[in-house]
CSV table of C-alpha atoms in Angstrom, one decimal:
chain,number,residue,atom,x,y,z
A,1,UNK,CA,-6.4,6.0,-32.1
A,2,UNK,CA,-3.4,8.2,-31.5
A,3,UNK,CA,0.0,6.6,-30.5
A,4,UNK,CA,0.2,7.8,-26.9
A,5,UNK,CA,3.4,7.3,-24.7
A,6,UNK,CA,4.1,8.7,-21.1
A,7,UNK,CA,6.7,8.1,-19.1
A,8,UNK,CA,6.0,8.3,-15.1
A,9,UNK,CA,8.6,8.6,-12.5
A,10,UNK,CA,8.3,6.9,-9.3
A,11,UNK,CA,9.0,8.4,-6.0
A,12,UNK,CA,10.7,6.6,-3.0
A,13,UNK,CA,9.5,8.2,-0.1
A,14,UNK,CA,12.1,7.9,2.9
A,15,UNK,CA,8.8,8.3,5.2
A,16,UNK,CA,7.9,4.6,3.3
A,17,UNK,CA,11.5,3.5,4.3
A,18,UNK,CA,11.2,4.4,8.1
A,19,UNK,CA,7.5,3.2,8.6
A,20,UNK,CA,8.6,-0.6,7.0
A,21,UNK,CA,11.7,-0.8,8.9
A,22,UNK,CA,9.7,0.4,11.9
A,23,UNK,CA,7.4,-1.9,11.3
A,24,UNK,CA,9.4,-5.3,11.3
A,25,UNK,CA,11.5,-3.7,14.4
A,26,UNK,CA,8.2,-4.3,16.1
A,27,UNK,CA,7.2,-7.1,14.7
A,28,UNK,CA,10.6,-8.8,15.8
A,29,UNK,CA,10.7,-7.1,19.5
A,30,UNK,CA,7.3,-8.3,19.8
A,31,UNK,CA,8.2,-12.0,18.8
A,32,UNK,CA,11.5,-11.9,21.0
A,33,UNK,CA,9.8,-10.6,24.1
A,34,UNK,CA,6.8,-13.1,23.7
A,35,UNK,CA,9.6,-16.0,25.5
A,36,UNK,CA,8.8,-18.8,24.0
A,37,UNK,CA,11.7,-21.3,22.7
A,38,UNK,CA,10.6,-21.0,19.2
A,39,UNK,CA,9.8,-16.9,19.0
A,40,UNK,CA,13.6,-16.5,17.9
A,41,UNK,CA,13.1,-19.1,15.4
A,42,UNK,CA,10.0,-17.0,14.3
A,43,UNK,CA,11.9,-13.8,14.4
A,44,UNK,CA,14.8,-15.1,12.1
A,45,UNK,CA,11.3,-16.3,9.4
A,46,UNK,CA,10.5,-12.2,9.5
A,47,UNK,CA,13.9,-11.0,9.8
A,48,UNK,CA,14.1,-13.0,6.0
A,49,UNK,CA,10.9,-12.3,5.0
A,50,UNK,CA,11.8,-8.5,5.7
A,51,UNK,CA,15.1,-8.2,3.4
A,52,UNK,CA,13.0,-10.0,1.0
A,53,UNK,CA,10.3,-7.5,1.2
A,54,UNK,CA,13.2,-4.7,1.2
A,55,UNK,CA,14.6,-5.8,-2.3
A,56,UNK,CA,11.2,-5.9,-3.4
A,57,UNK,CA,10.2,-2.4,-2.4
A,58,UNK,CA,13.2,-0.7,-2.4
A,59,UNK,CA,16.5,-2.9,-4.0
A,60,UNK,CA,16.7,-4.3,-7.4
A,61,UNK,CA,13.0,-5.4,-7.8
A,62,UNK,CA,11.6,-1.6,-7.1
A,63,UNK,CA,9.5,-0.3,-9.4
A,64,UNK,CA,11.3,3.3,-11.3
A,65,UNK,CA,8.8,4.2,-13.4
A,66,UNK,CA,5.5,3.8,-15.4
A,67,UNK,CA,5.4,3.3,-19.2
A,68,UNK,CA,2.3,3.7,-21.1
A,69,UNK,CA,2.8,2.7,-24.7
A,70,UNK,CA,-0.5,1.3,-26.7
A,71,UNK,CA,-2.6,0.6,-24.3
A,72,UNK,CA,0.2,-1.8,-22.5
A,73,UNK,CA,1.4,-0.4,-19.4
A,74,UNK,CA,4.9,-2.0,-18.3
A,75,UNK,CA,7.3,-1.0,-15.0
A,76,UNK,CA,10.5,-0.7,-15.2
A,77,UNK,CA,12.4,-2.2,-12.4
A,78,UNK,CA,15.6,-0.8,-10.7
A,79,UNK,CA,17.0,-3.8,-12.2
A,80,UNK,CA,16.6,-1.9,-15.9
A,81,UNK,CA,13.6,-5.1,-17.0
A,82,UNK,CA,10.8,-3.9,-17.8
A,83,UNK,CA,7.9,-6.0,-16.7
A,84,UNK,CA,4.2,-6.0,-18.2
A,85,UNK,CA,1.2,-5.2,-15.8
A,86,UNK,CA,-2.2,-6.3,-16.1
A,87,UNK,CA,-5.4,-5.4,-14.5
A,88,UNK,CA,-6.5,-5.4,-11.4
A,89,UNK,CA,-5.6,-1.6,-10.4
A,90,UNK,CA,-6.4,-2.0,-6.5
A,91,UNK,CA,-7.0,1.6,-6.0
A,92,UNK,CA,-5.6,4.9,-8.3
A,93,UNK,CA,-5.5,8.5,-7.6
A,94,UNK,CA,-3.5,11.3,-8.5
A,95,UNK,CA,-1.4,10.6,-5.4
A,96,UNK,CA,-0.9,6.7,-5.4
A,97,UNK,CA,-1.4,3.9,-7.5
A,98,UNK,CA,-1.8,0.0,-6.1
A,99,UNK,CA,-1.4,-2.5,-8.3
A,100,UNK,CA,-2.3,-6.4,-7.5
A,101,UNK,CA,0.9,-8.0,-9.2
A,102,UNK,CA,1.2,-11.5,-10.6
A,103,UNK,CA,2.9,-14.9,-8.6
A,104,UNK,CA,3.1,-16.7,-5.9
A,105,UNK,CA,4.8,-14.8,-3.2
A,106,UNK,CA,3.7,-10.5,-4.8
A,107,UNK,CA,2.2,-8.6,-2.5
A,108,UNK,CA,0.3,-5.5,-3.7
A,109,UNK,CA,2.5,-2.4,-5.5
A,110,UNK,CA,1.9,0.9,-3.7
A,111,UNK,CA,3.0,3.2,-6.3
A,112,UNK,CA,3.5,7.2,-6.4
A,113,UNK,CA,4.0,8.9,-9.2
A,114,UNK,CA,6.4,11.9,-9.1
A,115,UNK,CA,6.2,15.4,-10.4
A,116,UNK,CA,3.5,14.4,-12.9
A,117,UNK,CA,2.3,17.3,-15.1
A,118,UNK,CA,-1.2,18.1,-16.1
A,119,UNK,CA,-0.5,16.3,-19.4
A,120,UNK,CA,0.7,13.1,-18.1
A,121,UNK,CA,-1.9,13.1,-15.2
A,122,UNK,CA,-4.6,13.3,-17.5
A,123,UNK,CA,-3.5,10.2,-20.4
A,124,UNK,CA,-2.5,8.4,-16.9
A,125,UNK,CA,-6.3,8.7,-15.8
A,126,UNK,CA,-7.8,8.2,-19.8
A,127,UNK,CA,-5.5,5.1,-19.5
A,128,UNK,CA,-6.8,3.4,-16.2
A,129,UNK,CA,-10.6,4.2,-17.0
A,130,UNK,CA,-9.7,2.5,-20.4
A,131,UNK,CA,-7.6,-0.5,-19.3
A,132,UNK,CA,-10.6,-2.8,-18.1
């Protein structure tokens, strides 16, 4: 078996920004204008729940990019760790990868890979028809 190793940038999309900050702007307007004396109490939960979810998608947790080294795939965070992941791959394509991560609180990765070439897009698919 050949020693195969690609690295995989991620892409942040600014469109992913907007549509999660629009999202919880909503979310909170609709909680505020429901007028009930514990909606602000609720809407300080999501407002913390939100910057959580922010660092997770886009601050120090965010994913960079994908290593695939030995049949071991591993993120790297923006924090420079790299962390391990292990099956289940929700849903892969050449445009997005979602992957069901590990612990109490993780929500589902939605992952793009950037500027892959015909190379890497081909050992990334080998890879994830291989990894179960």
């Amino acid at each position: 078996m050949q020693n195969t190793e690609v690295w995989i940038n991620i892409k942040v999309s600014k469109l992913g920004r907007l549509f999660f900050l629009l999202a919880y702007a909503c979310l909170i307007f609709i909680i505020i204008h429901y007028q009930h004396p514990l909606s602000y109490w609720l809407a300080l939960l999501v407002l913390l729940q939100g910057g959580w979810g922010w660092r997770q998608a886009f601050g120090t947790a965010a994913p960079l990019a994908l290593l695939i080294e030995n049949h071991e795939l591993y993120l790297e965070l923006a924090s420079g760790q790299l962390q391990i992941l292990r099956p289940p791959l929700l849903v892969h394509s050449r445009f997005f990868l979602v992957f069901q991560r590990s612990g109490v609180f993780a929500w589902p990765w939605l992952l793009w890979p950037d500027a892959i070439t015909a190379k890497e897009h081909h050992q990334l698919r080998y890879f994830l028809r291989s990894w179960y």
